[in-house]
Amino acid sequence: MKKTLGAIVLSAMSGSVFAELIVENAHIRESIPGAPNSAAFMILKNTSAQDVVLTSATSELARATELHNHINDNGVMRMREVSEIVVPAGQSVQLKPGGMHVMFMGLATPLKQGEQGSFTLVDQSGQKYPVQAPVKKIKMQMKHDHQGDHKGEHKH
Ligand SMILES: [Cu+2]
């Protein structure tokens, strides 16, 4: 009898499974009233022996979808568009508030917790990774929050 292990292992995994990239815990930030932008966060796991280099993202959620990161500009965290997000071979990269994220500029409609949104990541070879993600309320880490503990403070 031939072994058919591969298919069984793949189907038992949670999350979206692609040839090389597994997207876990994807979620989209609920939009703030009056703010036309939002962002998506997730863990990207590269199960292949080659780096996956994401070079763009698309979505119908917004007028423009961009790959963003935060930089520390003399102690002030600013976000900016980046040309690529590299997920090294065999490693994971986390997109999270205050770090890298998929940015939605000019939302078509406000995003409410409980809704689903979809977007597509594209790598440098043109391969597409469609992602479906729930909309969630996410605390902004950059804001100074005197009620909470001191997690998420600026590092110097
Ligand atoms: Cu951004």
Tab-separated table of N, CA and C and ligand atoms in Angstrom:
chain	number	residue	atom	x	y	z
A	1	MET	N	0.826	-1.210	0.000
A	1	MET	CA	0.000	0.000	0.000
A	1	MET	C	0.860	1.260	0.000
A	2	LYS	N	0.468	2.224	-0.759
A	2	LYS	CA	1.232	3.473	-0.790
A	2	LYS	C	0.818	4.382	0.367
A	3	LYS	N	1.771	5.133	0.801
A	3	LYS	CA	1.471	6.071	1.886
A	3	LYS	C	0.825	7.338	1.334
A	4	THR	N	-0.158	7.833	2.027
A	4	THR	CA	-0.819	9.073	1.609
A	4	THR	C	-0.792	10.072	2.755
A	5	LEU	N	0.311	10.064	3.452
A	5	LEU	CA	0.429	10.897	4.646
A	5	LEU	C	0.253	12.393	4.369
A	6	GLY	N	0.893	12.877	3.317
A	6	GLY	CA	0.945	14.314	3.069
A	6	GLY	C	-0.407	14.984	3.107
A	7	ALA	N	-1.338	14.450	2.386
A	7	ALA	CA	-2.653	15.078	2.284
A	7	ALA	C	-3.357	15.092	3.633
A	8	ILE	N	-3.160	14.034	4.399
A	8	ILE	CA	-3.836	13.953	5.697
A	8	ILE	C	-3.286	15.014	6.643
A	9	VAL	N	-1.988	15.176	6.634
A	9	VAL	CA	-1.363	16.171	7.508
A	9	VAL	C	-1.875	17.568	7.150
A	10	LEU	N	-1.915	17.870	5.869
A	10	LEU	CA	-2.343	19.201	5.449
A	10	LEU	C	-3.782	19.489	5.855
A	11	SER	N	-4.655	18.533	5.665
A	11	SER	CA	-6.062	18.784	5.935
A	11	SER	C	-6.337	18.914	7.432
A	12	ALA	N	-5.400	18.444	8.252
A	12	ALA	CA	-5.613	18.525	9.693
A	12	ALA	C	-5.171	19.869	10.263
A	13	MET	N	-4.504	20.677	9.464
A	13	MET	CA	-4.027	21.966	9.951
A	13	MET	C	-5.144	22.992	9.982
A	14	SER	N	-5.042	23.887	10.946
A	14	SER	CA	-6.012	24.975	10.962
A	14	SER	C	-5.424	26.166	10.217
A	15	GLY	N	-6.255	27.080	9.841
A	15	GLY	CA	-5.780	28.250	9.115
A	15	GLY	C	-5.765	27.982	7.632
A	16	SER	N	-5.344	28.984	6.888
A	16	SER	CA	-5.304	28.853	5.440
A	16	SER	C	-3.983	28.224	5.028
A	17	VAL	N	-4.036	27.216	4.232
A	17	VAL	CA	-2.820	26.497	3.844
A	17	VAL	C	-2.526	26.716	2.374
A	18	PHE	N	-1.325	27.170	2.087
A	18	PHE	CA	-0.886	27.317	0.707
A	18	PHE	C	0.335	26.437	0.509
A	19	ALA	N	0.848	26.467	-0.665
A	19	ALA	CA	2.019	25.652	-0.959
A	19	ALA	C	3.167	25.978	-0.007
A	20	GLU	N	3.361	27.241	0.287
A	20	GLU	CA	4.543	27.636	1.049
A	20	GLU	C	4.240	28.459	2.289
A	21	LEU	N	3.099	29.101	2.272
A	21	LEU	CA	2.825	30.083	3.306
A	21	LEU	C	1.541	29.713	4.055
A	22	ILE	N	1.657	29.637	5.377
A	22	ILE	CA	0.466	29.393	6.198
A	22	ILE	C	0.127	30.700	6.910
A	23	VAL	N	-1.108	31.123	6.780
A	23	VAL	CA	-1.558	32.353	7.418
A	23	VAL	C	-2.386	31.981	8.639
A	24	GLU	N	-1.932	32.415	9.806
A	24	GLU	CA	-2.632	32.087	11.048
A	24	GLU	C	-3.073	33.349	11.764
A	25	ASN	N	-4.181	33.205	12.474
A	25	ASN	CA	-4.665	34.273	13.351
A	25	ASN	C	-4.832	35.605	12.611
A	26	ALA	N	-5.273	35.543	11.374
A	26	ALA	CA	-5.491	36.785	10.625
A	26	ALA	C	-6.713	37.507	11.167
A	27	HIS	N	-6.591	38.801	11.332
A	27	HIS	CA	-7.732	39.602	11.770
A	27	HIS	C	-7.552	41.042	11.296
A	28	ILE	N	-8.676	41.716	11.172
A	28	ILE	CA	-8.697	43.085	10.664
A	28	ILE	C	-9.218	43.994	11.770
A	29	ARG	N	-8.586	45.119	11.912
A	29	ARG	CA	-8.990	46.050	12.976
A	29	ARG	C	-10.314	46.723	12.646
A	30	GLU	N	-11.204	46.713	13.611
A	30	GLU	CA	-12.447	47.468	13.455
A	30	GLU	C	-12.096	48.935	13.238
A	31	SER	N	-12.781	49.569	12.297
A	31	SER	CA	-12.417	50.951	12.004
A	31	SER	C	-12.965	51.891	13.073
A	32	ILE	N	-12.224	52.956	13.268
A	32	ILE	CA	-12.607	53.968	14.247
A	32	ILE	C	-13.500	54.982	13.549
A	33	PRO	N	-14.639	55.358	14.181
A	33	PRO	CA	-15.538	56.311	13.516
A	33	PRO	C	-14.788	57.550	13.026
A	34	GLY	N	-14.994	57.908	11.790
A	34	GLY	CA	-14.340	59.080	11.217
A	34	GLY	C	-12.990	58.793	10.602
A	35	ALA	N	-12.426	57.629	10.894
A	35	ALA	CA	-11.116	57.288	10.316
A	35	ALA	C	-11.322	56.353	9.128
A	36	PRO	N	-10.842	56.746	7.963
A	36	PRO	CA	-11.110	55.973	6.749
A	36	PRO	C	-10.142	54.818	6.511
A	37	ASN	N	-9.270	54.542	7.478
A	37	ASN	CA	-8.255	53.522	7.273
A	37	ASN	C	-8.388	52.384	8.281
A	38	SER	N	-7.838	51.242	7.929
A	38	SER	CA	-7.750	50.129	8.865
A	38	SER	C	-6.536	49.281	8.496
A	39	ALA	N	-6.352	48.185	9.211
A	39	ALA	CA	-5.184	47.345	8.963
A	39	ALA	C	-5.495	45.908	9.323
A	40	ALA	N	-4.727	45.000	8.732
A	40	ALA	CA	-4.853	43.577	9.029
A	40	ALA	C	-3.553	43.069	9.639
A	41	PHE	N	-3.709	42.118	10.558
A	41	PHE	CA	-2.570	41.538	11.272
A	41	PHE	C	-2.671	40.026	11.202
A	42	MET	N	-1.530	39.335	11.302
A	42	MET	CA	-1.542	37.872	11.159
A	42	MET	C	-0.143	37.329	11.426
A	43	ILE	N	-0.082	36.021	11.499
A	43	ILE	CA	1.217	35.346	11.556
A	43	ILE	C	1.418	34.636	10.221
A	44	LEU	N	2.553	34.876	9.598
A	44	LEU	CA	2.889	34.238	8.329
A	44	LEU	C	3.961	33.185	8.585
A	45	LYS	N	3.635	31.935	8.262
A	45	LYS	CA	4.603	30.845	8.454
A	45	LYS	C	5.038	30.320	7.104
A	46	ASN	N	6.326	30.356	6.882
A	46	ASN	CA	6.888	29.858	5.630
A	46	ASN	C	7.370	28.428	5.852
A	47	THR	N	6.686	27.468	5.238
A	47	THR	CA	7.030	26.060	5.444
A	47	THR	C	7.978	25.549	4.371
A	48	SER	N	8.388	26.418	3.473
A	48	SER	CA	9.239	25.972	2.372
A	48	SER	C	10.713	26.234	2.682
A	49	ALA	N	11.564	25.801	1.782
A	49	ALA	CA	13.006	25.986	1.952
A	49	ALA	C	13.485	27.266	1.277
A	50	GLN	N	12.526	28.058	0.778
A	50	GLN	CA	12.886	29.317	0.126
A	50	GLN	C	12.161	30.477	0.777
A	51	ASP	N	12.808	31.611	0.799
A	51	ASP	CA	12.164	32.801	1.341
A	51	ASP	C	10.921	33.149	0.517
A	52	VAL	N	9.875	33.588	1.204
A	52	VAL	CA	8.717	34.139	0.507
A	52	VAL	C	8.793	35.656	0.664
A	53	VAL	N	8.799	36.351	-0.452
A	53	VAL	CA	8.909	37.811	-0.428
A	53	VAL	C	7.594	38.406	-0.910
A	54	LEU	N	6.822	38.929	0.023
A	54	LEU	CA	5.555	39.559	-0.345
A	54	LEU	C	5.846	40.960	-0.854
A	55	THR	N	5.252	41.299	-1.987
A	55	THR	CA	5.553	42.591	-2.591
A	55	THR	C	4.327	43.490	-2.716
A	56	SER	N	3.132	42.927	-2.547
A	56	SER	CA	1.943	43.778	-2.596
A	56	SER	C	0.764	43.059	-1.985
A	57	ALA	N	-0.316	43.805	-1.814
A	57	ALA	CA	-1.568	43.241	-1.318
A	57	ALA	C	-2.713	43.956	-2.021
A	58	THR	N	-3.802	43.232	-2.206
A	58	THR	CA	-4.974	43.832	-2.835
A	58	THR	C	-6.206	43.512	-1.990
A	59	SER	N	-7.202	44.372	-2.081
A	59	SER	CA	-8.451	44.118	-1.366
A	59	SER	C	-9.541	45.014	-1.921
A	60	GLU	N	-10.767	44.520	-1.829
A	60	GLU	CA	-11.899	45.357	-2.228
A	60	GLU	C	-12.403	46.175	-1.052
A	61	LEU	N	-11.761	46.006	0.095
A	61	LEU	CA	-12.210	46.728	1.291
A	61	LEU	C	-11.931	48.220	1.189
A	62	ALA	N	-10.906	48.568	0.410
A	62	ALA	CA	-10.440	49.951	0.428
A	62	ALA	C	-9.946	50.390	-0.938
A	63	ARG	N	-9.766	51.687	-1.048
A	63	ARG	CA	-9.283	52.281	-2.298
A	63	ARG	C	-7.866	51.798	-2.603
A	64	ALA	N	-7.061	51.678	-1.563
A	64	ALA	CA	-5.687	51.213	-1.759
A	64	ALA	C	-5.298	50.297	-0.609
A	65	THR	N	-4.558	49.253	-0.921
A	65	THR	CA	-4.067	48.320	0.093
A	65	THR	C	-2.551	48.277	-0.022
A	66	GLU	N	-1.865	48.500	1.100
A	66	GLU	CA	-0.407	48.623	1.085
A	66	GLU	C	0.224	47.770	2.175
A	67	LEU	N	1.473	47.418	1.972
A	67	LEU	CA	2.270	46.772	3.017
A	67	LEU	C	2.959	47.871	3.811
A	68	HIS	N	2.790	47.840	5.132
A	68	HIS	CA	3.333	48.902	5.981
A	68	HIS	C	4.208	48.344	7.093
A	69	ASN	N	5.082	49.188	7.581
A	69	ASN	CA	5.827	48.894	8.793
A	69	ASN	C	5.910	50.170	9.610
A	70	HIS	N	6.306	50.032	10.870
A	70	HIS	CA	6.534	51.202	11.711
A	70	HIS	C	8.029	51.424	11.852
A	71	ILE	N	8.425	52.667	11.866
A	71	ILE	CA	9.820	52.984	12.147
A	71	ILE	C	9.864	53.930	13.337
A	72	ASN	N	10.945	53.839	14.091
A	72	ASN	CA	11.134	54.719	15.230
A	72	ASN	C	11.921	55.935	14.760
A	73	ASP	N	11.223	57.047	14.640
A	73	ASP	CA	11.820	58.276	14.136
A	73	ASP	C	12.076	59.197	15.324
A	74	ASN	N	13.268	59.116	15.889
A	74	ASN	CA	13.627	59.900	17.078
A	74	ASN	C	12.603	59.743	18.197
A	75	GLY	N	12.211	58.496	18.445
A	75	GLY	CA	11.302	58.221	19.551
A	75	GLY	C	9.836	58.296	19.176
A	76	VAL	N	9.544	58.749	17.966
A	76	VAL	CA	8.147	58.812	17.518
A	76	VAL	C	7.912	57.679	16.527
A	77	MET	N	6.923	56.841	16.818
A	77	MET	CA	6.633	55.742	15.916
A	77	MET	C	5.804	56.245	14.737
A	78	ARG	N	6.316	56.028	13.558
A	78	ARG	CA	5.592	56.416	12.348
A	78	ARG	C	5.463	55.195	11.459
A	79	MET	N	4.337	55.110	10.751
A	79	MET	CA	4.239	53.992	9.826
A	79	MET	C	4.477	54.482	8.409
A	80	ARG	N	4.981	53.582	7.609
A	80	ARG	CA	5.263	53.940	6.229
A	80	ARG	C	5.133	52.694	5.357
A	81	GLU	N	4.927	52.940	4.076
A	81	GLU	CA	4.815	51.829	3.148
A	81	GLU	C	6.183	51.190	2.954
A	82	VAL	N	6.207	49.871	2.850
A	82	VAL	CA	7.447	49.157	2.539
A	82	VAL	C	7.257	48.421	1.214
A	83	SER	N	8.362	48.187	0.534
A	83	SER	CA	8.275	47.559	-0.783
A	83	SER	C	8.109	46.051	-0.679
A	84	GLU	N	8.476	45.487	0.473
A	84	GLU	CA	8.329	44.048	0.621
A	84	GLU	C	8.316	43.635	2.085
A	85	ILE	N	7.692	42.481	2.327
A	85	ILE	CA	7.769	41.816	3.626
A	85	ILE	C	8.344	40.432	3.352
A	86	VAL	N	9.500	40.161	3.959
A	86	VAL	CA	10.181	38.896	3.712
A	86	VAL	C	9.839	37.905	4.827
A	87	VAL	N	9.392	36.716	4.434
A	87	VAL	CA	9.187	35.628	5.387
A	87	VAL	C	10.266	34.589	5.089
A	88	PRO	N	11.328	34.560	5.908
A	88	PRO	CA	12.469	33.686	5.605
A	88	PRO	C	12.070	32.210	5.600
A	89	ALA	N	12.796	31.437	4.848
A	89	ALA	CA	12.535	30.001	4.729
A	89	ALA	C	12.461	29.351	6.101
A	90	GLY	N	11.393	28.610	6.338
A	90	GLY	CA	11.254	27.863	7.580
A	90	GLY	C	10.962	28.711	8.799
A	91	GLN	N	10.655	29.978	8.582
A	91	GLN	CA	10.433	30.867	9.730
A	91	GLN	C	9.069	31.529	9.692
A	92	SER	N	8.746	32.213	10.786
A	92	SER	CA	7.474	32.921	10.890
A	92	SER	C	7.720	34.410	11.060
A	93	VAL	N	6.797	35.176	10.554
A	93	VAL	CA	6.843	36.625	10.734
A	93	VAL	C	5.484	37.062	11.249
A	94	GLN	N	5.495	37.905	12.272
A	94	GLN	CA	4.229	38.351	12.831
A	94	GLN	C	3.926	39.779	12.391
A	95	LEU	N	2.744	39.959	11.839
A	95	LEU	CA	2.248	41.300	11.528
A	95	LEU	C	1.356	41.689	12.694
A	96	LYS	N	1.707	42.791	13.370
A	96	LYS	CA	0.986	43.126	14.595
A	96	LYS	C	0.932	44.636	14.777
A	97	PRO	N	0.007	45.092	15.637
A	97	PRO	CA	-0.082	46.542	15.889
A	97	PRO	C	1.262	47.087	16.368
A	98	GLY	N	1.687	48.184	15.801
A	98	GLY	CA	2.977	48.767	16.147
A	98	GLY	C	4.121	48.217	15.319
A	99	GLY	N	3.830	47.225	14.491
A	99	GLY	CA	4.853	46.630	13.641
A	99	GLY	C	4.371	46.588	12.207
A	100	MET	N	4.707	45.499	11.539
A	100	MET	CA	4.275	45.360	10.156
A	100	MET	C	2.784	45.076	10.092
A	101	HIS	N	2.157	45.532	9.020
A	101	HIS	CA	0.720	45.296	8.848
A	101	HIS	C	0.337	45.473	7.390
A	102	VAL	N	-0.834	44.965	7.070
A	102	VAL	CA	-1.434	45.239	5.761
A	102	VAL	C	-2.381	46.405	5.972
A	103	MET	N	-2.147	47.495	5.228
A	103	MET	CA	-2.877	48.744	5.466
A	103	MET	C	-3.982	48.938	4.436
A	104	PHE	N	-5.160	49.275	4.917
A	104	PHE	CA	-6.281	49.589	4.031
A	104	PHE	C	-6.509	51.101	4.065
A	105	MET	N	-6.280	51.758	2.928
A	105	MET	CA	-6.404	53.215	2.849
A	105	MET	C	-7.683	53.571	2.104
A	106	GLY	N	-8.556	54.307	2.767
A	106	GLY	CA	-9.798	54.725	2.117
A	106	GLY	C	-10.806	53.589	2.070
A	107	LEU	N	-11.326	53.244	3.229
A	107	LEU	CA	-12.277	52.132	3.320
A	107	LEU	C	-13.543	52.415	2.520
A	108	ALA	N	-14.027	51.383	1.838
A	108	ALA	CA	-15.270	51.514	1.087
A	108	ALA	C	-16.443	51.696	2.052
A	109	THR	N	-16.436	50.939	3.132
A	109	THR	CA	-17.450	51.079	4.192
A	109	THR	C	-16.735	50.864	5.528
A	110	PRO	N	-17.305	51.419	6.625
A	110	PRO	CA	-16.679	51.175	7.933
A	110	PRO	C	-16.673	49.677	8.242
A	111	LEU	N	-15.685	49.225	8.987
A	111	LEU	CA	-15.565	47.815	9.343
A	111	LEU	C	-15.998	47.619	10.787
A	112	LYS	N	-16.935	46.696	10.979
A	112	LYS	CA	-17.467	46.448	12.324
A	112	LYS	C	-17.086	45.064	12.811
A	113	GLN	N	-16.825	44.982	14.104
A	113	GLN	CA	-16.533	43.687	14.712
A	113	GLN	C	-17.615	42.672	14.360
A	114	GLY	N	-17.204	41.480	14.028
A	114	GLY	CA	-18.157	40.434	13.663
A	114	GLY	C	-18.260	40.225	12.159
A	115	GLU	N	-17.846	41.244	11.397
A	115	GLU	CA	-17.856	41.097	9.944
A	115	GLU	C	-16.633	40.290	9.489
A	116	GLN	N	-16.652	39.898	8.240
A	116	GLN	CA	-15.507	39.220	7.629
A	116	GLN	C	-14.955	40.109	6.523
A	117	GLY	N	-13.661	40.109	6.380
A	117	GLY	CA	-13.052	40.835	5.275
A	117	GLY	C	-12.077	39.928	4.564
A	118	SER	N	-11.844	40.215	3.310
A	118	SER	CA	-10.858	39.400	2.603
A	118	SER	C	-9.868	40.302	1.878
A	119	PHE	N	-8.673	39.767	1.729
A	119	PHE	CA	-7.629	40.469	0.988
A	119	PHE	C	-6.692	39.419	0.428
A	120	THR	N	-5.819	39.834	-0.447
A	120	THR	CA	-4.908	38.896	-1.097
A	120	THR	C	-3.481	39.411	-0.992
A	121	LEU	N	-2.606	38.550	-0.518
A	121	LEU	CA	-1.173	38.867	-0.500
A	121	LEU	C	-0.555	38.339	-1.783
A	122	VAL	N	0.389	39.091	-2.332
A	122	VAL	CA	1.026	38.687	-3.582
A	122	VAL	C	2.539	38.673	-3.377
A	123	ASP	N	3.185	37.575	-3.794
A	123	ASP	CA	4.639	37.537	-3.639
A	123	ASP	C	5.336	37.935	-4.934
A	124	GLN	N	6.670	37.974	-4.884
A	124	GLN	CA	7.416	38.531	-6.016
A	124	GLN	C	7.323	37.673	-7.270
A	125	SER	N	6.925	36.399	-7.098
A	125	SER	CA	6.758	35.557	-8.284
A	125	SER	C	5.340	35.678	-8.851
A	126	GLY	N	4.506	36.477	-8.179
A	126	GLY	CA	3.144	36.671	-8.662
A	126	GLY	C	2.140	35.718	-8.048
A	127	GLN	N	2.617	34.811	-7.188
A	127	GLN	CA	1.693	33.893	-6.529
A	127	GLN	C	0.803	34.663	-5.559
A	128	LYS	N	-0.470	34.283	-5.549
A	128	LYS	CA	-1.439	34.982	-4.708
A	128	LYS	C	-1.847	34.128	-3.522
A	129	TYR	N	-1.995	34.767	-2.380
A	129	TYR	CA	-2.410	34.094	-1.157
A	129	TYR	C	-3.668	34.780	-0.627
A	130	PRO	N	-4.833	34.257	-0.984
A	130	PRO	CA	-6.061	34.882	-0.488
A	130	PRO	C	-6.262	34.614	0.999
A	131	VAL	N	-6.695	35.633	1.732
A	131	VAL	CA	-6.896	35.519	3.174
A	131	VAL	C	-8.286	36.028	3.524
A	132	GLN	N	-8.972	35.256	4.327
A	132	GLN	CA	-10.279	35.661	4.852
A	132	GLN	C	-10.086	35.885	6.340
A	133	ALA	N	-10.555	37.018	6.870
A	133	ALA	CA	-10.266	37.320	8.267
A	133	ALA	C	-11.438	38.022	8.940
A	134	PRO	N	-11.651	37.729	10.219
A	134	PRO	CA	-12.707	38.420	10.957
A	134	PRO	C	-12.284	39.833	11.356
A	135	VAL	N	-13.261	40.715	11.464
A	135	VAL	CA	-13.004	42.073	11.960
A	135	VAL	C	-13.112	42.048	13.480
A	136	LYS	N	-12.095	42.592	14.140
A	136	LYS	CA	-12.063	42.590	15.604
A	136	LYS	C	-11.706	43.968	16.135
A	137	LYS	N	-12.130	44.212	17.370
A	137	LYS	CA	-11.672	45.415	18.055
A	137	LYS	C	-10.257	45.177	18.534
A	138	ILE	N	-9.364	46.095	18.201
A	138	ILE	CA	-7.974	45.956	18.620
A	138	ILE	C	-7.537	47.242	19.288
A	139	LYS	N	-6.964	47.090	20.476
A	139	LYS	CA	-6.433	48.253	21.191
A	139	LYS	C	-5.238	48.800	20.428
A	140	MET	N	-5.169	50.098	20.315
A	140	MET	CA	-4.005	50.712	19.693
A	140	MET	C	-2.877	50.718	20.712
A	141	GLN	N	-1.742	50.124	20.331
A	141	GLN	CA	-0.636	50.045	21.282
A	141	GLN	C	0.151	51.340	21.377
A	142	MET	N	0.053	52.161	20.361
A	142	MET	CA	0.853	53.375	20.356
A	142	MET	C	0.307	54.413	21.327
A	143	LYS	N	-0.979	54.314	21.615
A	143	LYS	CA	-1.622	55.291	22.477
A	143	LYS	C	-1.169	55.060	23.921
A	144	HIS	N	-0.923	56.121	24.650
A	144	HIS	CA	-0.592	55.966	26.054
A	144	HIS	C	-1.869	55.694	26.818
A	145	ASP	N	-1.915	54.544	27.455
A	145	ASP	CA	-3.128	54.121	28.139
A	145	ASP	C	-2.834	54.026	29.629
A	146	HIS	N	-3.338	54.994	30.394
A	146	HIS	CA	-2.989	55.039	31.806
A	146	HIS	C	-3.816	54.092	32.646
A	147	GLN	N	-4.827	53.493	32.039
A	147	GLN	CA	-5.627	52.543	32.808
A	147	GLN	C	-4.983	51.173	32.828
A	148	GLY	N	-4.315	50.836	31.747
A	148	GLY	CA	-3.792	49.481	31.618
A	148	GLY	C	-2.414	49.346	32.229
A	149	ASP	N	-1.829	48.200	32.037
A	149	ASP	CA	-0.447	48.032	32.459
A	149	ASP	C	0.437	48.706	31.416
A	150	HIS	N	1.700	48.512	31.523
A	150	HIS	CA	2.588	49.294	30.672
A	150	HIS	C	3.125	48.517	29.479
A	151	LYS	N	2.406	47.503	29.084
A	151	LYS	CA	2.799	46.783	27.867
A	151	LYS	C	2.655	47.693	26.651
A	152	GLY	N	3.524	47.526	25.710
A	152	GLY	CA	3.381	48.257	24.459
A	152	GLY	C	3.964	49.654	24.512
A	153	GLU	N	4.708	49.938	25.542
A	153	GLU	CA	5.354	51.254	25.580
A	153	GLU	C	6.498	51.318	24.583
A	154	HIS	N	6.886	52.522	24.272
A	154	HIS	CA	7.971	52.694	23.323
A	154	HIS	C	9.274	52.143	23.876
A	155	LYS	N	10.013	51.501	23.020
A	155	LYS	CA	11.350	51.052	23.407
A	155	LYS	C	12.374	52.062	22.900
A	156	HIS	N	13.413	52.262	23.686
A	156	HIS	CA	14.465	53.169	23.223
A	156	HIS	C	15.784	52.448	23.151
B	1	CU	CU	-0.169	51.557	8.081
